[in-house]
Short mmCIF file of C-alpha atoms and ligand atoms in Angstrom, two decimals:
data_model
loop_
_atom_site.label_atom_id
_atom_site.label_comp_id
_atom_site.label_asym_id
_atom_site.label_seq_id
_atom_site.Cartn_x
_atom_site.Cartn_y
_atom_site.Cartn_z
CA MET M 1 161.82 194.54 -9.75
CA GLU M 2 165.15 192.59 -10.46
CA PRO M 3 166.14 191.59 -7.22
CA GLN M 4 169.33 192.91 -5.90
CA ILE M 5 170.28 190.44 -3.61
CA SER M 6 169.85 186.70 -4.37
CA VAL M 7 169.71 184.19 -1.37
CA VAL M 8 170.70 180.50 -2.59
CA ALA M 9 170.37 177.55 -0.13
CA PRO M 10 170.56 173.69 -0.95
CA VAL M 11 168.00 171.52 0.43
CA TYR M 12 168.16 167.90 0.90
CA ASN M 13 165.35 166.06 3.21
CA GLU M 14 164.91 169.01 5.38
CA GLU M 15 160.95 168.91 5.79
CA ALA M 16 161.29 169.58 9.30
CA LEU M 17 162.89 172.91 8.76
CA VAL M 18 162.57 174.63 5.14
CA ARG M 19 159.49 176.47 6.51
CA GLU M 20 161.23 177.85 9.24
CA PHE M 21 164.20 178.63 7.14
CA TYR M 22 162.04 180.54 4.63
CA GLU M 23 160.45 182.52 7.45
CA ARG M 24 163.50 183.64 9.10
CA VAL M 25 164.78 184.52 5.72
CA THR M 26 161.88 186.63 4.85
CA THR M 27 162.13 188.45 8.36
CA VAL M 28 165.68 189.38 7.51
CA MET M 29 165.65 190.22 4.33
CA THR M 30 162.23 192.44 4.60
CA CYS M 31 163.99 194.13 7.11
CA LEU M 32 167.04 194.92 4.95
CA GLY M 33 164.71 196.31 2.41
CA GLU M 34 166.53 195.59 -0.66
CA PRO M 35 164.68 193.96 -3.49
CA TRP M 36 165.67 190.15 -2.73
CA GLU M 37 165.07 186.78 -4.10
CA LEU M 38 165.39 183.24 -2.52
CA ILE M 39 166.50 180.15 -4.70
CA LEU M 40 165.68 177.00 -2.81
CA VAL M 41 167.45 173.84 -4.90
CA ASP M 42 165.88 170.80 -3.97
CA ASP M 43 168.62 168.58 -4.31
CA GLY M 44 166.53 165.21 -4.83
CA SER M 45 164.78 165.27 -1.73
CA ARG M 46 163.21 161.91 -0.60
CA ASP M 47 160.95 163.11 1.94
CA GLN M 48 158.04 165.79 1.99
CA THR M 49 160.59 168.33 1.48
CA PRO M 50 159.48 169.01 -2.55
CA GLU M 51 155.79 169.59 -1.67
CA GLU M 52 157.00 171.64 1.15
CA LEU M 53 158.79 173.73 -0.94
CA ASP M 54 156.38 174.20 -3.73
CA ARG M 55 153.89 175.29 -0.93
CA ILE M 56 156.19 178.15 0.15
CA GLN M 57 156.74 178.92 -3.38
CA ALA M 58 152.88 179.13 -3.99
CA GLY M 59 152.70 181.22 -1.09
CA ASP M 60 155.26 183.97 -2.17
CA PRO M 61 155.82 183.64 -5.77
CA ASP M 62 157.23 186.97 -6.09
CA HIS M 63 160.44 186.15 -3.80
CA VAL M 64 160.83 182.36 -4.11
CA ILE M 65 162.32 180.00 -6.68
CA VAL M 66 162.25 176.88 -6.40
CA VAL M 67 164.56 174.48 -8.52
CA HIS M 68 163.74 170.70 -8.33
CA PHE M 69 166.91 168.60 -9.17
CA ALA M 70 166.11 165.12 -10.99
CA ARG M 71 167.79 163.45 -8.42
CA ASN M 72 170.36 163.90 -5.64
CA PHE M 73 173.70 165.53 -6.79
CA GLY M 74 175.56 166.58 -3.69
CA HIS M 75 175.28 169.92 -1.50
CA GLN M 76 178.10 171.56 -3.77
CA LEU M 77 176.38 171.07 -7.26
CA ALA M 78 173.24 172.32 -5.54
CA ILE M 79 174.82 175.54 -4.66
CA THR M 80 176.16 175.69 -8.08
CA ALA M 81 172.76 175.46 -9.66
CA GLY M 82 171.35 178.28 -7.16
CA MET M 83 174.06 180.42 -8.20
CA ASP M 84 173.31 179.73 -11.79
CA TYR M 85 169.87 180.66 -11.31
CA ALA M 86 170.32 183.48 -9.16
CA ARG M 87 170.06 187.38 -10.75
CA GLY M 88 171.22 189.58 -7.89
CA ASN M 89 174.09 191.60 -7.86
CA ALA M 90 174.80 190.10 -4.68
CA VAL M 91 174.41 186.12 -4.19
CA VAL M 92 174.31 184.79 -0.50
CA THR M 93 174.77 181.13 -0.17
CA ILE M 94 173.61 179.68 3.10
CA ASP M 95 172.65 176.29 4.25
CA SER M 96 169.04 175.45 4.76
CA ASP M 97 169.30 173.77 7.99
CA LEU M 98 169.41 176.75 10.34
CA GLN M 99 173.13 175.96 10.82
CA ASP M 100 174.20 179.36 9.57
CA PRO M 101 171.62 181.99 11.07
CA PRO M 102 169.82 184.04 8.59
CA GLU M 103 170.23 186.82 10.86
CA VAL M 104 173.83 187.29 9.74
CA ILE M 105 173.30 187.97 6.16
CA PRO M 106 172.87 191.72 7.01
CA ASP M 107 176.30 191.77 8.22
CA LEU M 108 177.40 190.13 5.09
CA VAL M 109 175.57 192.76 2.70
CA ARG M 110 177.11 195.46 5.17
CA ARG M 111 180.69 194.44 4.09
CA TRP M 112 179.56 194.36 0.57
CA HIS M 113 178.34 197.48 0.64
CA GLU M 114 181.77 198.81 1.85
CA GLY M 115 183.26 197.44 -1.62
CA TYR M 116 184.38 193.78 -0.74
CA GLU M 117 183.30 191.38 -3.75
CA VAL M 118 183.59 188.41 -1.53
CA VAL M 119 182.17 188.19 2.20
CA TYR M 120 182.54 184.81 3.96
CA GLY M 121 181.39 183.74 7.31
CA ILE M 122 183.90 182.59 9.48
CA ARG M 123 182.73 179.78 12.29
CA SER M 124 183.72 181.55 15.14
CA GLU M 125 182.05 178.83 17.45
CA ARG M 126 180.48 175.65 16.30
CA GLU M 127 177.86 174.09 18.67
CA GLY M 128 176.87 170.31 18.50
CA GLU M 129 179.51 169.12 16.45
CA THR M 130 181.12 165.88 17.54
CA TRP M 131 185.12 166.13 18.24
CA PHE M 132 185.66 163.80 15.23
CA LYS M 133 184.05 166.38 13.01
CA LEU M 134 186.12 169.33 14.37
CA ALA M 135 189.00 167.50 14.40
CA THR M 136 188.91 165.67 10.93
CA ALA M 137 188.05 169.58 9.71
CA ASP M 138 191.08 171.19 11.33
CA LEU M 139 193.40 168.27 9.79
CA PHE M 140 191.57 168.82 6.47
CA TYR M 141 192.30 172.77 6.21
CA ARG M 142 195.67 172.14 7.56
CA VAL M 143 196.21 169.76 4.77
CA ILE M 144 194.80 171.98 2.04
CA GLN M 145 196.91 174.70 3.06
CA LYS M 146 199.96 172.75 2.76
CA LEU M 147 199.21 171.37 -0.31
CA THR M 148 197.51 173.85 -2.80
CA THR M 149 198.34 177.70 -3.81
CA VAL M 150 194.84 178.83 -2.93
CA THR M 151 194.30 180.01 0.57
CA ILE M 152 191.33 178.77 1.97
CA PRO M 153 190.40 180.80 5.49
CA MET M 154 190.35 178.48 8.28
CA GLU M 155 186.83 177.91 9.47
CA ALA M 156 184.88 179.36 6.60
CA GLY M 157 182.29 177.25 5.07
CA ASP M 158 179.81 177.98 2.48
CA PHE M 159 177.98 180.68 4.26
CA ARG M 160 178.86 183.59 2.13
CA LEU M 161 178.09 186.51 -0.29
CA LEU M 162 179.52 186.96 -3.72
CA ASP M 163 179.46 190.01 -5.83
CA ARG M 164 178.26 189.69 -9.28
CA LYS M 165 181.62 190.24 -10.95
CA ALA M 166 183.22 187.33 -8.62
CA LEU M 167 180.19 185.19 -9.71
CA ASP M 168 180.47 185.41 -13.05
CA TYR M 169 183.99 184.05 -13.11
CA LEU M 170 182.82 181.26 -10.77
CA LYS M 171 180.02 180.40 -13.02
CA ALA M 172 182.38 180.00 -15.97
CA MET M 173 184.23 177.36 -13.88
CA ARG M 174 182.42 174.17 -14.98
CA GLU M 175 184.47 171.61 -13.35
CA HIS M 176 182.73 168.50 -12.33
CA ASP M 177 184.35 167.50 -8.69
CA ARG M 178 184.11 170.78 -7.55
CA PHE M 179 185.04 172.20 -4.01
CA VAL M 180 183.34 175.76 -4.15
CA ARG M 181 185.31 176.99 -1.22
CA ALA M 182 188.77 176.80 -2.70
CA MET M 183 187.12 178.31 -6.03
CA THR M 184 185.88 181.14 -4.66
CA SER M 185 189.15 181.81 -3.02
CA TRP M 186 190.67 181.13 -6.57
CA VAL M 187 189.18 184.01 -8.35
CA GLY M 188 190.38 186.37 -5.90
CA PHE M 189 188.74 190.02 -5.59
CA ARG M 190 188.77 191.74 -2.53
CA GLN M 191 187.96 189.24 -0.05
CA THR M 192 187.09 189.31 3.88
CA GLY M 193 185.28 187.63 6.65
CA VAL M 194 182.45 188.23 9.06
CA PRO M 195 182.47 185.94 12.58
CA TYR M 196 179.32 184.27 13.54
CA ARG M 197 178.19 181.24 15.82
CA ARG M 198 177.44 178.11 13.94
CA HIS M 199 174.74 176.41 15.76
CA ALA M 200 173.74 172.94 16.25
CA ARG M 201 171.35 171.14 13.51
CA LYS M 202 167.65 171.98 14.74
CA ALA M 203 166.22 168.91 13.34
CA GLY M 204 167.05 166.00 10.89
CA THR M 205 170.72 164.62 10.85
CA THR M 206 174.13 165.63 8.74
CA LYS M 207 174.16 164.84 5.28
CA TYR M 208 177.99 164.81 5.17
CA THR M 209 178.85 161.14 5.82
CA LEU M 210 182.52 160.31 6.61
CA SER M 211 182.76 158.86 3.01
CA LYS M 212 181.32 162.18 1.64
CA MET M 213 183.98 164.29 3.52
CA ILE M 214 186.69 161.82 2.37
CA ARG M 215 185.55 162.56 -1.26
CA LEU M 216 185.40 166.15 -0.60
CA ALA M 217 188.86 166.36 0.84
CA ILE M 218 190.27 164.23 -2.33
CA ASP M 219 188.32 166.67 -4.77
CA ALA M 220 189.53 169.71 -3.22
CA ILE M 221 193.55 168.16 -3.20
CA THR M 222 193.22 166.70 -6.67
CA GLY M 223 191.32 169.91 -7.82
CA PHE M 224 193.83 172.49 -6.78
CA SER M 225 197.28 170.74 -6.45
CA VAL M 226 199.57 168.34 -8.62
CA LEU M 227 202.01 167.74 -5.64
CA PRO M 228 200.68 164.24 -4.94
CA LEU M 229 201.76 163.78 -8.39
CA LYS M 230 205.23 164.62 -7.71
CA LEU M 231 205.05 162.15 -4.79
CA ALA M 232 205.61 158.96 -7.00
CA LEU M 233 209.15 160.95 -8.31
CA TRP M 234 210.43 161.60 -4.99
CA SER M 235 209.39 158.20 -3.35
CA GLY M 236 211.01 156.35 -6.36
CA ALA M 237 214.15 158.55 -5.82
CA GLY M 238 213.98 157.76 -1.99
CA ALA M 239 213.83 154.12 -2.45
CA MET M 240 216.75 153.79 -5.30
CA VAL M 241 219.09 155.61 -2.77
CA LEU M 242 217.97 153.24 0.03
CA GLY M 243 218.58 150.15 -2.24
CA LEU M 244 221.92 151.49 -3.27
CA LEU M 245 222.69 152.10 0.40
CA LEU M 246 221.87 148.44 1.45
CA ALA M 247 223.57 146.99 -1.59
CA VAL M 248 226.77 148.79 -0.54
CA ILE M 249 226.48 147.99 3.31
CA LEU M 250 225.49 143.99 2.54
CA LEU M 251 228.82 144.17 0.19
CA ILE M 252 231.00 145.47 2.95
CA ILE M 253 229.76 143.15 5.09
CA ARG M 254 230.44 140.03 2.64
CA LEU M 255 233.90 141.38 2.22
CA GLY M 256 234.86 141.43 5.67
CA GLY M 257 233.82 137.64 5.95
CA ASP M 258 230.69 137.32 8.20
CA ALA M 259 227.31 136.00 7.54
CA PRO M 260 225.40 138.39 4.98
CA LEU M 261 222.48 139.73 7.18
CA ALA M 262 219.76 139.62 4.62
CA GLY M 263 216.96 136.91 5.12
CA GLN M 264 213.86 136.34 3.94
CA GLY M 265 212.36 138.65 6.50
CA LEU M 266 214.08 141.59 4.89
CA THR M 267 213.05 140.50 1.38
CA ALA M 268 209.59 140.12 2.44
CA SER M 269 209.18 143.18 4.01
CA LEU M 270 211.36 145.23 0.86
CA VAL M 271 209.02 143.72 -1.46
CA LEU M 272 205.81 144.87 0.69
CA PHE M 273 207.15 148.16 0.93
CA LEU M 274 207.95 148.92 -2.81
CA GLY M 275 204.90 147.25 -3.69
CA GLY M 276 202.83 149.60 -1.59
CA VAL M 277 204.55 152.54 -2.79
CA GLN M 278 204.30 151.62 -6.20
CA LEU M 279 200.37 150.97 -5.83
CA LEU M 280 199.75 154.08 -4.04
CA THR M 281 201.36 156.01 -6.77
CA VAL M 282 199.42 154.30 -9.33
CA GLY M 283 196.03 155.28 -7.14
CA ILE M 284 197.19 158.67 -7.26
CA LEU M 285 197.49 158.55 -10.90
CA GLY M 286 194.23 157.22 -10.87
CA GLU M 287 192.65 160.02 -8.98
CA TYR M 288 193.91 162.44 -11.42
CA ILE M 289 192.81 160.37 -14.80
CA GLY M 290 189.64 159.89 -13.10
CA ARG M 291 189.10 163.66 -13.16
CA ILE M 292 190.26 164.05 -16.63
CA TYR M 293 187.95 160.99 -17.63
CA THR M 294 184.79 162.88 -15.74
CA GLU M 295 185.95 166.43 -17.71
CA VAL M 296 186.36 164.99 -21.23
CA ARG M 297 182.90 163.54 -20.98
CA ARG M 298 181.54 166.89 -21.00
CA ARG M 299 178.21 165.94 -19.35
CA PRO M 300 176.20 168.48 -17.73
CA LEU M 301 176.76 169.38 -13.90
CA TYR M 302 173.28 168.68 -12.60
CA THR M 303 169.60 167.90 -14.43
CA VAL M 304 166.88 169.95 -13.34
CA ARG M 305 163.51 168.51 -13.23
CA GLU M 306 161.27 171.45 -12.82
CA VAL M 307 161.66 175.10 -11.97
CA LYS M 308 158.85 177.19 -10.37
CA GLY M 309 159.63 181.03 -10.19
CA PRO M 310 157.68 184.30 -10.18
CA GLU M 311 155.49 185.40 -13.01
CA GLY M 312 157.45 185.92 -16.27
CA TYR M 313 160.47 184.42 -14.64
CA GLN M 314 162.92 182.76 -17.39
CA PRO M 315 165.11 180.34 -16.12
CA VAL M 316 168.84 180.74 -17.57
CA PRO M 317 170.68 177.99 -17.29
N1 UDP G 401 172.64 169.08 1.30
C1 UDP G 401 172.31 168.76 0.04
N2 UDP G 401 172.30 167.84 -0.78
C2 UDP G 401 173.06 167.05 -0.17
C3 UDP G 401 173.95 167.08 1.33
C4 UDP G 401 173.13 167.98 2.13
O1 UDP G 401 171.64 169.89 -1.02
O2 UDP G 401 173.65 165.80 -0.67
C5 UDP G 401 172.32 170.52 2.07
C6 UDP G 401 171.67 170.63 3.46
O3 UDP G 401 170.02 170.16 3.12
C7 UDP G 401 171.98 171.41 4.16
C8 UDP G 401 173.33 171.77 3.59
O4 UDP G 401 173.19 170.86 2.37
O5 UDP G 401 171.36 172.71 4.06
C9 UDP G 401 174.61 171.05 4.57
O6 UDP G 401 174.51 170.06 4.78
P1 UDP G 401 174.39 169.21 6.19
O7 UDP G 401 173.75 170.09 7.22
O8 UDP G 401 173.99 167.81 6.29
O9 UDP G 401 176.09 169.32 6.67
P2 UDP G 401 176.89 169.46 7.89
O10 UDP G 401 176.31 170.95 8.13
O11 UDP G 401 176.69 168.70 8.87
O12 UDP G 401 178.45 169.47 7.29
MG1 MG G 402 174.21 171.40 8.63
#
């Protein structure tokens, strides 16, 4: 029977947790009583995760599909691959480290049955996260909200359900440096949120290092806004006005017969300031050109070493 609900989970070096994750998903989905599948995307793990995933798949070939990436491509692409392989009419993406409790899936499904095409989990509480992570995440959402036209709900992560209609549009968006959260907001449809408690990681450590978070933030901004490009225009205009004002002031002082106030210090600071503004804007341009460059190469989003699925399963992508 074709699965009605696909559960998609990215897995990267989670040897200590995948079995428990699989078991909890199985319990929940069995209770729900609709045909389901679990797609585990192994994002090039270097520990025992690939072997453990294969064992799980062999033990439950009717429900489990394992997609092994040929190397590590990152969380966003692992989710993307899972959604590509999913066959269900609803697809639930969930982290495999048990921070998003599988027990919340029935709540998402209920809202879907009520007619919502996008149901996202809202982290009403976040346990075991450092103040630094919380503060940077908060700042991140505020900046995105200001700079872009899409509205990403505060406190919504990548734990969500997508209806097939919304999913097919999302699948058609093959951009490379992706921020799936904003992309699901962009597709529209009837969207709603379900609050849940986000638990602390049960084992292992976060794979989202500070540099990866900064990368994600830059992708989010450049992927959904051209406002930074206009920064050059405005800072250029601002500098011009300031320069003119300064010239007029210096002229007046000179005509008044006093010693000019301009010294080497002033010159140096002006040069540094303008040099900084110029380099900054060139850097911003570079970000966008870099994105264009990645797109025009038209490389596949990810490479797959092996797919293991049920009898007769035809991997689609
Ligand atoms: N993950 C992944 N590839 C990566 C990094 C993470 O597939 O390069 C998975 C990871 O196994 C987990 C999820 O993405 O299931 C979220 O990652 P993590 O828990 O490290 O992020 P955090 O919850 O700390 O934001
Ligand atoms: Mg996590």
